[in-house]
N, CA and C atoms as an extended XYZ file, in Angstrom:
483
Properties=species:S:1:pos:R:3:atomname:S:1:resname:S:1:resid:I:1 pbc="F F F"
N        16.270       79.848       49.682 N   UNK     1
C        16.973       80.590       50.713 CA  UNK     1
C        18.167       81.330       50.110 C   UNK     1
N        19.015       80.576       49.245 N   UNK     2
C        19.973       81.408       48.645 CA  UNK     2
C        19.914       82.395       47.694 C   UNK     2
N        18.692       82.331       46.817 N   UNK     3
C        18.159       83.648       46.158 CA  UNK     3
C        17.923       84.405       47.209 C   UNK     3
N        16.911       83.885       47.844 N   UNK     4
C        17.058       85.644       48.784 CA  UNK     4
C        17.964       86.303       49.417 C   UNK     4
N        19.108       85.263       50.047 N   UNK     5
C        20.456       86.087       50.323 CA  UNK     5
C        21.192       86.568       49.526 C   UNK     5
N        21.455       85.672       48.316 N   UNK     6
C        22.087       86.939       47.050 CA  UNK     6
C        21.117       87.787       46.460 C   UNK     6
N        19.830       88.167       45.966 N   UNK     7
C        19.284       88.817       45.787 CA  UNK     7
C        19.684       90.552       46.726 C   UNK     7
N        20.136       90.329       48.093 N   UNK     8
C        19.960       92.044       48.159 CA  UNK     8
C        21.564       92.718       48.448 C   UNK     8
N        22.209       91.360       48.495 N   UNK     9
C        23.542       91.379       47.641 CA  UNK     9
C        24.049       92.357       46.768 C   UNK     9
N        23.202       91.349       45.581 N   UNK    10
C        23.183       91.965       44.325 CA  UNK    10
C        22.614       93.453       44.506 C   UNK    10
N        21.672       93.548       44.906 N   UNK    11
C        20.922       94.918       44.834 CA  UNK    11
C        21.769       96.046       45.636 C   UNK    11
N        22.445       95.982       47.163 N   UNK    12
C        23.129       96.375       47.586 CA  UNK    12
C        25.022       96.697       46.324 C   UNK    12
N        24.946       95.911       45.834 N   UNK    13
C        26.528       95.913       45.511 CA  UNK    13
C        26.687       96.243       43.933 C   UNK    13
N        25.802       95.711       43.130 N   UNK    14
C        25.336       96.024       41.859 CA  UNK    14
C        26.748       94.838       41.350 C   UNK    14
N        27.409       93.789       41.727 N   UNK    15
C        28.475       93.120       41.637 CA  UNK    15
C        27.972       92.088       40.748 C   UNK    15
N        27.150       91.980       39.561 N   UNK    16
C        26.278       91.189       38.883 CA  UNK    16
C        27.511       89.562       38.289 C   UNK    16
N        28.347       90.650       37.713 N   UNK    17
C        29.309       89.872       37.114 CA  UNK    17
C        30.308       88.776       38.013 C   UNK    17
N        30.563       89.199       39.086 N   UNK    18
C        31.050       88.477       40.478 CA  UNK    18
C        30.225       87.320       40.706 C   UNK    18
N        28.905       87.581       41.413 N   UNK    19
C        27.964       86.872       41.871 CA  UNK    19
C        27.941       85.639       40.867 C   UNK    19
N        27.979       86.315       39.518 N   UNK    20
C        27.721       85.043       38.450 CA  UNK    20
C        28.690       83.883       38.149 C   UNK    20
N        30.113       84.513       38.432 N   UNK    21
C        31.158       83.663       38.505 CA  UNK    21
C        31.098       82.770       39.659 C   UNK    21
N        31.134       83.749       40.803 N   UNK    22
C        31.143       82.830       42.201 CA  UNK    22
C        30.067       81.507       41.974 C   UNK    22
N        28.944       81.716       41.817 N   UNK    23
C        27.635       81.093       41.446 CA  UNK    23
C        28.237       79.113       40.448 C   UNK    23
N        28.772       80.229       39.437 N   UNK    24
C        29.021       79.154       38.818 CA  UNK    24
C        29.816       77.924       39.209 C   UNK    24
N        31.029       78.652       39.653 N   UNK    25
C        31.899       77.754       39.761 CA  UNK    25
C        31.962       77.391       40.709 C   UNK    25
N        31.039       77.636       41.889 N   UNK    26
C        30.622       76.246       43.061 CA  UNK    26
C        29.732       75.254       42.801 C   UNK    26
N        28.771       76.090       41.649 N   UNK    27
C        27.905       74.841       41.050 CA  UNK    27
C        29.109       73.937       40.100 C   UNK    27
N        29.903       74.176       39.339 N   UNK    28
C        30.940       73.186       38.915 CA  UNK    28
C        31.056       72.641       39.767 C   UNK    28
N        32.409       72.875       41.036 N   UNK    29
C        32.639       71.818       41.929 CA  UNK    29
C        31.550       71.268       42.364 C   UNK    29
N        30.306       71.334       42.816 N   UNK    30
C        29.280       70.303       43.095 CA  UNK    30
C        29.264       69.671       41.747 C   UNK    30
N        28.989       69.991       40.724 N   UNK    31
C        28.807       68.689       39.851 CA  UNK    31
C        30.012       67.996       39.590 C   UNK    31
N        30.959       68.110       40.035 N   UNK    32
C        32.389       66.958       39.854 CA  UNK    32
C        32.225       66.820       40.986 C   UNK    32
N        31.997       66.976       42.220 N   UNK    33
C        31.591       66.313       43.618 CA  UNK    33
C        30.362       65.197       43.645 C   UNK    33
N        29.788       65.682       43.083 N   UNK    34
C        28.732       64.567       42.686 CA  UNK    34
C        28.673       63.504       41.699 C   UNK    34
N        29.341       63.838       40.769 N   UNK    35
C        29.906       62.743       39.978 CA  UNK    35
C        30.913       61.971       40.787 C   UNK    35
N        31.945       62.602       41.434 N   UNK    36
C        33.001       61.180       42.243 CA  UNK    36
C        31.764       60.736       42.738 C   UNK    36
N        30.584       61.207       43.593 N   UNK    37
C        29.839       60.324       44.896 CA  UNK    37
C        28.805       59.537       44.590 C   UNK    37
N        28.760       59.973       43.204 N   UNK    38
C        27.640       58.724       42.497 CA  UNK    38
C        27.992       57.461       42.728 C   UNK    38
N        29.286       57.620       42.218 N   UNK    39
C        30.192       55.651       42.636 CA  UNK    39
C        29.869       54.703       43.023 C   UNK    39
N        29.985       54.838       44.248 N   UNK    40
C        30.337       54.491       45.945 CA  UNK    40
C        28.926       54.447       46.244 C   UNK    40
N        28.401       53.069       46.722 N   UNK    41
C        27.062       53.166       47.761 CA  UNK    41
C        27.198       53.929       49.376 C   UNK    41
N        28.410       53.634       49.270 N   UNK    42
C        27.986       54.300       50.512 CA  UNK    42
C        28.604       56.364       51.374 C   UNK    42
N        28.279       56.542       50.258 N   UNK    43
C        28.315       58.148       49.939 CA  UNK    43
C        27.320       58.759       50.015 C   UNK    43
N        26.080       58.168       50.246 N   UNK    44
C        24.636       59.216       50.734 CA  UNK    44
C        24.993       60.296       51.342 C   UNK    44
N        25.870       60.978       51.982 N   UNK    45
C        26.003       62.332       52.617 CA  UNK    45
C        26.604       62.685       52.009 C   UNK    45
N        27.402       62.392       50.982 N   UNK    46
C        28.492       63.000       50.101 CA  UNK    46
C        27.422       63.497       49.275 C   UNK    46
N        26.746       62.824       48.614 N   UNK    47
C        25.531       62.682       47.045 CA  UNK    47
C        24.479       64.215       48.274 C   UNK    47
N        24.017       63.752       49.082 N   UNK    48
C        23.245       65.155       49.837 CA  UNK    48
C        23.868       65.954       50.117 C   UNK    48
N        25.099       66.420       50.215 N   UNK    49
C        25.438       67.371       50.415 CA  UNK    49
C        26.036       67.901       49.233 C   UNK    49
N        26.180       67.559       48.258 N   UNK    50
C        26.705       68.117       46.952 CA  UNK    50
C        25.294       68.586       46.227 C   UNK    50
N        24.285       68.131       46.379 N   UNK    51
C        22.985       68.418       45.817 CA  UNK    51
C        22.407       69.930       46.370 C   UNK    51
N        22.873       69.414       48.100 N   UNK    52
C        21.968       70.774       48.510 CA  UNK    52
C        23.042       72.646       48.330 C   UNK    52
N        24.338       71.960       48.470 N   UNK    53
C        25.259       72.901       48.078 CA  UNK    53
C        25.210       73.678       46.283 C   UNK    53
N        25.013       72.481       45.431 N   UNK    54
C        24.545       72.791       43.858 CA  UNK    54
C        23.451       73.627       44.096 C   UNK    54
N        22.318       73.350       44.818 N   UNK    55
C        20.930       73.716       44.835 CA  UNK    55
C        20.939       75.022       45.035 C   UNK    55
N        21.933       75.676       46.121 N   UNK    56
C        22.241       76.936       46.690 CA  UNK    56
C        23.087       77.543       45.718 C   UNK    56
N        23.692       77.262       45.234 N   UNK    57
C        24.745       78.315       44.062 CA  UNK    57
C        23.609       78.192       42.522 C   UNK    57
N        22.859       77.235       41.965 N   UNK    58
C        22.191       77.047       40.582 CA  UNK    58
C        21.092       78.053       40.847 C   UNK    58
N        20.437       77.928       42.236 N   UNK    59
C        18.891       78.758       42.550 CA  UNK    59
C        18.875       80.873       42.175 C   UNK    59
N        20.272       81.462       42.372 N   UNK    60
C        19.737       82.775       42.274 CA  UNK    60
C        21.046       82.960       41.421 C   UNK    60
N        21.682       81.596       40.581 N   UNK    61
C        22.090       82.059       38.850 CA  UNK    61
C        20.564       82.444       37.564 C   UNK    61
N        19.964       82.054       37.880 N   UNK    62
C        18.506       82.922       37.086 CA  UNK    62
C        18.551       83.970       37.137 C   UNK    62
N        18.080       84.463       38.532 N   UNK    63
C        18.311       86.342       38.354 CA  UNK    63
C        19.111       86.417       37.910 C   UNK    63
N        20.429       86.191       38.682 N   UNK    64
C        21.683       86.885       38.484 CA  UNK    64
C        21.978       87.119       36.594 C   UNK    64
N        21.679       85.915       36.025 N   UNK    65
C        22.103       86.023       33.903 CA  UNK    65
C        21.176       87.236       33.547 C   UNK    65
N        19.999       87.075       34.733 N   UNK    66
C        18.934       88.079       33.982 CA  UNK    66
C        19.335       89.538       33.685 C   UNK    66
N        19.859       89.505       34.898 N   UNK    67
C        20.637       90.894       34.879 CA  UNK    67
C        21.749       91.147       34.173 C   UNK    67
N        22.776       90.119       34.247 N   UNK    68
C        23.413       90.732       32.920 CA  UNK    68
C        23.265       90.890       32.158 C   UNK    68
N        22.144       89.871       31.580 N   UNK    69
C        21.695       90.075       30.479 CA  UNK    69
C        21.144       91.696       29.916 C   UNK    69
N        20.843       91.835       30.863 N   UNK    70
C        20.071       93.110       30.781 CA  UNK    70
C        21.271       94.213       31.113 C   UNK    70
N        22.066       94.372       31.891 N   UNK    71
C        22.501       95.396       31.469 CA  UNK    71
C        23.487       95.497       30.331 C   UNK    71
N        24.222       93.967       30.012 N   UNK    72
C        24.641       94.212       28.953 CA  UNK    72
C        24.301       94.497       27.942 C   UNK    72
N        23.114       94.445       27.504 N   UNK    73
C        22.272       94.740       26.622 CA  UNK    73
C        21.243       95.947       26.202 C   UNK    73
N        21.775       96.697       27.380 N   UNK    74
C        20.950       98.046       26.974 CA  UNK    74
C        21.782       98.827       26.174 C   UNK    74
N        20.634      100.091       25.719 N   UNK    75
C        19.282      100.341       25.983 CA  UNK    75
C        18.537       99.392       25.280 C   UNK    75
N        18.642       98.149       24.969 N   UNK    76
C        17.327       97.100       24.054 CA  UNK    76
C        16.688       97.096       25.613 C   UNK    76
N        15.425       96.691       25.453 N   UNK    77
C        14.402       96.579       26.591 CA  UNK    77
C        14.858       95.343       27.221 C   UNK    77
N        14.228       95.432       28.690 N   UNK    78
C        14.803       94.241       29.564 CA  UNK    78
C        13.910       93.137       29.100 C   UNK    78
N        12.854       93.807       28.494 N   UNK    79
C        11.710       92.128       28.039 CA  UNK    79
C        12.424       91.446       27.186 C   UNK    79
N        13.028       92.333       26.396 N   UNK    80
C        13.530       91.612       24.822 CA  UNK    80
C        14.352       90.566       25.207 C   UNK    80
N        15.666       91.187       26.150 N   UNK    81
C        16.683       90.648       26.345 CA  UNK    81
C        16.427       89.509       27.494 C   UNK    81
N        15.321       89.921       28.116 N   UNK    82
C        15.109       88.072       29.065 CA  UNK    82
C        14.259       87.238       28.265 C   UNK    82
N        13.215       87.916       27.161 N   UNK    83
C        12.957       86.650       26.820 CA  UNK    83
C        13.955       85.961       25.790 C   UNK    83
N        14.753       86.824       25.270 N   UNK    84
C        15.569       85.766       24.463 CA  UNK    84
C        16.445       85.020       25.179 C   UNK    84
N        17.080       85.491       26.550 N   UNK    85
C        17.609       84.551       26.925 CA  UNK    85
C        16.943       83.192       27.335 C   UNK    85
N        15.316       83.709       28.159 N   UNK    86
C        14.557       82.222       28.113 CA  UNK    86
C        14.202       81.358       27.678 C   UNK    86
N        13.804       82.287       26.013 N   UNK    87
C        13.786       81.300       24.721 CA  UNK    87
C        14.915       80.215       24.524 C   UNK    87
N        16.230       80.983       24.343 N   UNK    88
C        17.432       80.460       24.320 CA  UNK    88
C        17.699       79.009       24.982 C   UNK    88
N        17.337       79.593       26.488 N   UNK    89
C        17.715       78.269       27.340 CA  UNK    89
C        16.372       77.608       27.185 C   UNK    89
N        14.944       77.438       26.909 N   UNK    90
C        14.093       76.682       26.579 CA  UNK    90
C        14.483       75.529       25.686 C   UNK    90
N        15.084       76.273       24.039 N   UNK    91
C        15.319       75.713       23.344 CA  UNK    91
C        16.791       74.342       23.163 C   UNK    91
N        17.447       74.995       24.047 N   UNK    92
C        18.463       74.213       24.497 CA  UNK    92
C        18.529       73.339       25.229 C   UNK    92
N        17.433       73.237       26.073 N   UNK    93
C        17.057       72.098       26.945 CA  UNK    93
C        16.330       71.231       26.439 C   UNK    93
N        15.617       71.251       25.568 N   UNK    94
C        14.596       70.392       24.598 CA  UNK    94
C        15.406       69.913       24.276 C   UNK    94
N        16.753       70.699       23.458 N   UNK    95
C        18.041       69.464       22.419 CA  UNK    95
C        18.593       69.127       23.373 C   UNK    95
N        19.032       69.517       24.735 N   UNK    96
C        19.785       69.187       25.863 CA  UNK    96
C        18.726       67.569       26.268 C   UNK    96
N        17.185       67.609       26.422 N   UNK    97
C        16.827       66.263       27.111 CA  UNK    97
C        16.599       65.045       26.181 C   UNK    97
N        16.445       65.495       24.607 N   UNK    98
C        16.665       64.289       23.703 CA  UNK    98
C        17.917       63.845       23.935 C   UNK    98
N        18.618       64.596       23.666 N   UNK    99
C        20.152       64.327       23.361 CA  UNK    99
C        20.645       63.051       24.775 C   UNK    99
N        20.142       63.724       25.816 N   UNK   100
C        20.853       63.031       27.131 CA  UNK   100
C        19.749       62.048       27.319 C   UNK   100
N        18.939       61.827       26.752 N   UNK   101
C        17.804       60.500       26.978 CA  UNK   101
C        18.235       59.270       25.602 C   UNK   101
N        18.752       60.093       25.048 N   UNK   102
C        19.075       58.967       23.824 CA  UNK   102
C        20.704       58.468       24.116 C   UNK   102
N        21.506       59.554       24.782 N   UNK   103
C        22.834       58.678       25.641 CA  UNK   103
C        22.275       57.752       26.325 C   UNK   103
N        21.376       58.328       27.624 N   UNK   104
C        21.124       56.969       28.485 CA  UNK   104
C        20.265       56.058       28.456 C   UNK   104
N        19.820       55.679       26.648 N   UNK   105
C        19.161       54.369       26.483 CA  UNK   105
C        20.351       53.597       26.209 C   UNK   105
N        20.906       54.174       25.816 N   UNK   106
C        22.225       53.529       24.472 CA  UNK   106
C        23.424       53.310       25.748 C   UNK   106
N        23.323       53.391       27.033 N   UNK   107
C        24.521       53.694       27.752 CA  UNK   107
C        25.478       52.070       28.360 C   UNK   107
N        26.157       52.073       28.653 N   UNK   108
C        27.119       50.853       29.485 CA  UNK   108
C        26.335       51.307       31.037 C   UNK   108
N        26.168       50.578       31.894 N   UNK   109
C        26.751       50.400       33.104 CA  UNK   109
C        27.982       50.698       34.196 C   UNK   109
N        28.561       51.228       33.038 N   UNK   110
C        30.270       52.224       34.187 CA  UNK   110
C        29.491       53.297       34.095 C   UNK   110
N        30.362       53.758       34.954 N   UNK   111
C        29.977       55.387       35.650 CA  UNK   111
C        30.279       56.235       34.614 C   UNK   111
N        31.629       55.805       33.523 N   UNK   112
C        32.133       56.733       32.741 CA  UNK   112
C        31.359       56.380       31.257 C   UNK   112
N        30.608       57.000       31.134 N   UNK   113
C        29.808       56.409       29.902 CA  UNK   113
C        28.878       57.826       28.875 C   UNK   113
N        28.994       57.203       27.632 N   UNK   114
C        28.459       58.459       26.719 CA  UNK   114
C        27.583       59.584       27.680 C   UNK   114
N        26.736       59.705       28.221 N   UNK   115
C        25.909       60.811       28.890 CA  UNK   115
C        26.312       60.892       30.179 C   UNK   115
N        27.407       60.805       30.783 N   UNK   116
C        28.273       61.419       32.106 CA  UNK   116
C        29.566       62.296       31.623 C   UNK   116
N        30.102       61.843       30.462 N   UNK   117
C        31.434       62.312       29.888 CA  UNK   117
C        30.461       63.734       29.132 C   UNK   117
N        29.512       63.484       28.671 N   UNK   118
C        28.824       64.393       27.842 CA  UNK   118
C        28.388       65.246       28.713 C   UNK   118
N        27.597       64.914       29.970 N   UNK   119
C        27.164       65.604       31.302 CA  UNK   119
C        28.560       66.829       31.676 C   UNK   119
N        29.974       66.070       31.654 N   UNK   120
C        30.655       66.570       32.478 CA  UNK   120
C        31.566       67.421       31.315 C   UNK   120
N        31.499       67.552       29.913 N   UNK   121
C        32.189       68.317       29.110 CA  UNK   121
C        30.902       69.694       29.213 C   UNK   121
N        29.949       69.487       29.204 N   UNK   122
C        29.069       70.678       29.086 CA  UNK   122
C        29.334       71.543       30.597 C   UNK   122
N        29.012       70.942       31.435 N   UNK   123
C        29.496       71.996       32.469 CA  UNK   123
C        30.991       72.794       32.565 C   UNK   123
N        31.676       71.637       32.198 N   UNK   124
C        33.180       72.711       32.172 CA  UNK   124
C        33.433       73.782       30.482 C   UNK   124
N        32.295       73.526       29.723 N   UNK   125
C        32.251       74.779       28.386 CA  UNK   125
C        31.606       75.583       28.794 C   UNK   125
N        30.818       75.701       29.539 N   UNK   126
C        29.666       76.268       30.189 CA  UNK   126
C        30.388       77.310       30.961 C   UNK   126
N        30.849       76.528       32.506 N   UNK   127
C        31.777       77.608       33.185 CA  UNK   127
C        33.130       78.132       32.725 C   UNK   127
N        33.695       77.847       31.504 N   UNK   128
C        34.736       78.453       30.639 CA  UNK   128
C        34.222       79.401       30.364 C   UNK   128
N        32.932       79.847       29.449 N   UNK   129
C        32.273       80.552       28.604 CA  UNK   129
C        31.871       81.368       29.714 C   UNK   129
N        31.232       81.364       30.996 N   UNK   130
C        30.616       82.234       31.993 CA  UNK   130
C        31.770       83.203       32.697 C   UNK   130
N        32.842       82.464       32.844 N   UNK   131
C        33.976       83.029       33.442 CA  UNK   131
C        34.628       84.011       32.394 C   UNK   131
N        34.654       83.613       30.814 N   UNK   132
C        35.079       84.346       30.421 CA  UNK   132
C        34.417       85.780       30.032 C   UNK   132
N        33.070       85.552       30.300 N   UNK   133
C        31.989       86.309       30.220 CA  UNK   133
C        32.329       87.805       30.735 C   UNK   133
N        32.605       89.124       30.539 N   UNK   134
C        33.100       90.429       30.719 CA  UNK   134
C        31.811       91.451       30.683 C   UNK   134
N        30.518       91.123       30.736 N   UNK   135
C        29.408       92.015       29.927 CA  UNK   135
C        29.813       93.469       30.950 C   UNK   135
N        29.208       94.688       30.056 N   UNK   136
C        29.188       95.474       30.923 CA  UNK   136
C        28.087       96.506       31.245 C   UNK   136
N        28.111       97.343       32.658 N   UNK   137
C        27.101       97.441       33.086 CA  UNK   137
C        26.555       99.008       32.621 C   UNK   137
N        26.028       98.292       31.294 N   UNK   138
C        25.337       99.588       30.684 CA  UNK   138
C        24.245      100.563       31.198 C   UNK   138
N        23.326      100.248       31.635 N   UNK   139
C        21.624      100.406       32.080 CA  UNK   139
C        22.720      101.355       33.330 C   UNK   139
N        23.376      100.433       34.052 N   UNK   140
C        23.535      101.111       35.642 CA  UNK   140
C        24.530      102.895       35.346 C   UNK   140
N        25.158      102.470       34.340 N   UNK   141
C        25.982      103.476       33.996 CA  UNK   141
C        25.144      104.761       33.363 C   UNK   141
N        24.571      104.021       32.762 N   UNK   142
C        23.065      105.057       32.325 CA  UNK   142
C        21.972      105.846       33.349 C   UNK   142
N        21.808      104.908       34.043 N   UNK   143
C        20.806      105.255       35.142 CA  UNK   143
C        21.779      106.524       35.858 C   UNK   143
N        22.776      105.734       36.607 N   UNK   144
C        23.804      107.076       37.082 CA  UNK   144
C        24.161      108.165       36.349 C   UNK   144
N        24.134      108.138       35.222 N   UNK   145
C        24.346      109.518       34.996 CA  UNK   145
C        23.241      110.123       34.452 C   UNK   145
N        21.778      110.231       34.570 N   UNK   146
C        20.887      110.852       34.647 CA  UNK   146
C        20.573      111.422       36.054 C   UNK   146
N        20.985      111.141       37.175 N   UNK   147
C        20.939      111.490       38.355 CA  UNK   147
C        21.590      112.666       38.303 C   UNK   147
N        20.620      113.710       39.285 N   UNK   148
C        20.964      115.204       39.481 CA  UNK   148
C        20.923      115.150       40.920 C   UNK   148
N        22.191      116.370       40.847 N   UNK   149
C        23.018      116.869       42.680 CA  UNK   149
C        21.907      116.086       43.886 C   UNK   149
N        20.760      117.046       43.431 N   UNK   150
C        19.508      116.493       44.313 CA  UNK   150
C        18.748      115.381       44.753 C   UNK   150
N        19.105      114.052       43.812 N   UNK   151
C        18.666      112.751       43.612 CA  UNK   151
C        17.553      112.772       42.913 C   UNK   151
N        17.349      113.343       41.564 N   UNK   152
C        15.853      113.280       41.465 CA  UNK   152
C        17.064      112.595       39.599 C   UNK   152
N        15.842      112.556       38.951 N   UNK   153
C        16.461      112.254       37.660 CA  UNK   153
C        16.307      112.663       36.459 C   UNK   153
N        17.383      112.694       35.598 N   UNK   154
C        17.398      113.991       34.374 CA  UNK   154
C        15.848      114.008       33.717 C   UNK   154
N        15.013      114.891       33.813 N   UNK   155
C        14.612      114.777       32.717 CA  UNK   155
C        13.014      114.096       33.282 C   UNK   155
N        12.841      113.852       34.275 N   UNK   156
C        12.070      112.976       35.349 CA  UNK   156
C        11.013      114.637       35.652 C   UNK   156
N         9.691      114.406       34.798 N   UNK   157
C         8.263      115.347       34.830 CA  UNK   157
C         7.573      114.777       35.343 C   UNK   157
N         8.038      113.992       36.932 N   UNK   158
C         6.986      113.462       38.038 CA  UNK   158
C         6.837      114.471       38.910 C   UNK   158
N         7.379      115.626       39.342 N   UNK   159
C         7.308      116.676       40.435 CA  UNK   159
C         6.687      118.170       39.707 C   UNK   159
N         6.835      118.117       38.998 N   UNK   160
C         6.496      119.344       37.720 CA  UNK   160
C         5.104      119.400       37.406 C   UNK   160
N         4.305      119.655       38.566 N   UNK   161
C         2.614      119.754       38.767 CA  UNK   161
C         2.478      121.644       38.999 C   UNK   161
């Protein structure tokens, strides 16, 4: 549901870089909301409502990187630049689920323990690094200025029959 409401957002506003911040850093506060509500047994609405709130800000951060990705990155092709970002995050999650499966064999029983402290330093490098994130919007700046008085586009031998 929340991809499709930011989806025409985005498309309406072209605000790529916004969306991605906003995005993020409610998914932060849900994951330090959810970490206090892990605790406590009796926080079941705390633990569901931090999940379904995460669920809504994490779900249309996909598009949203895609696109920066992409316009920060032009003119390289949009394939190039999403699959390396997919590669990227593929590969990082492979070292991301050893890594956090070999904390939580090895772990204590407190809440504060090797793969929660590790859980909770990656999200706040994560949204440091996203926030500080500036890309800019090449492709769109491009696209606009091939546009002529008329709306048609520079250079565009689709009407020229």
């Amino acid at each position: 549901v929340s991809a499709g409401v930011v989806g025409p957002i985005m498309d309406a506003t072209h605000a790529y870089n916004r969306i991605l911040k906003v995005c993020i850093t409610l998914a932060t506060a849900c994951s330090f909301a959810l970490f206090g509500s892990l605790g406590a047994p009796d926080r079941f609405g705390w633990v569901l409502a931090a999940f379904g709130v995460m669920g809504c800000c994490v779900m249309p951060l996909l598009p949203v990187a895609m696109e920066c990705g992409i316009e920060s990155t032009y003119p390289v092709g949009e394939e190039s630049s999403t699959g390396f970002l997919m590669n990227f995050g593929n590969v990082s999650s492979i070292v991301l689920t050893f890594t956090m499966g070999w904390l939580l064999d090895n772990q204590t029983c407190s809440m504060f323990n090797a793969a929660s402290i590790t859980f909770l330093v990656l999200v706040v490098v994560m949204w440091l690094l996203i926030l500080s994130y500036n890309g800019g919007y090449h492709r769109l700046h491009a696209e606009h200025a091939k546009l002529l008085p008329d709306g048609h586009v520079a250079g565009d031998k689709s009407d020229d029959f």
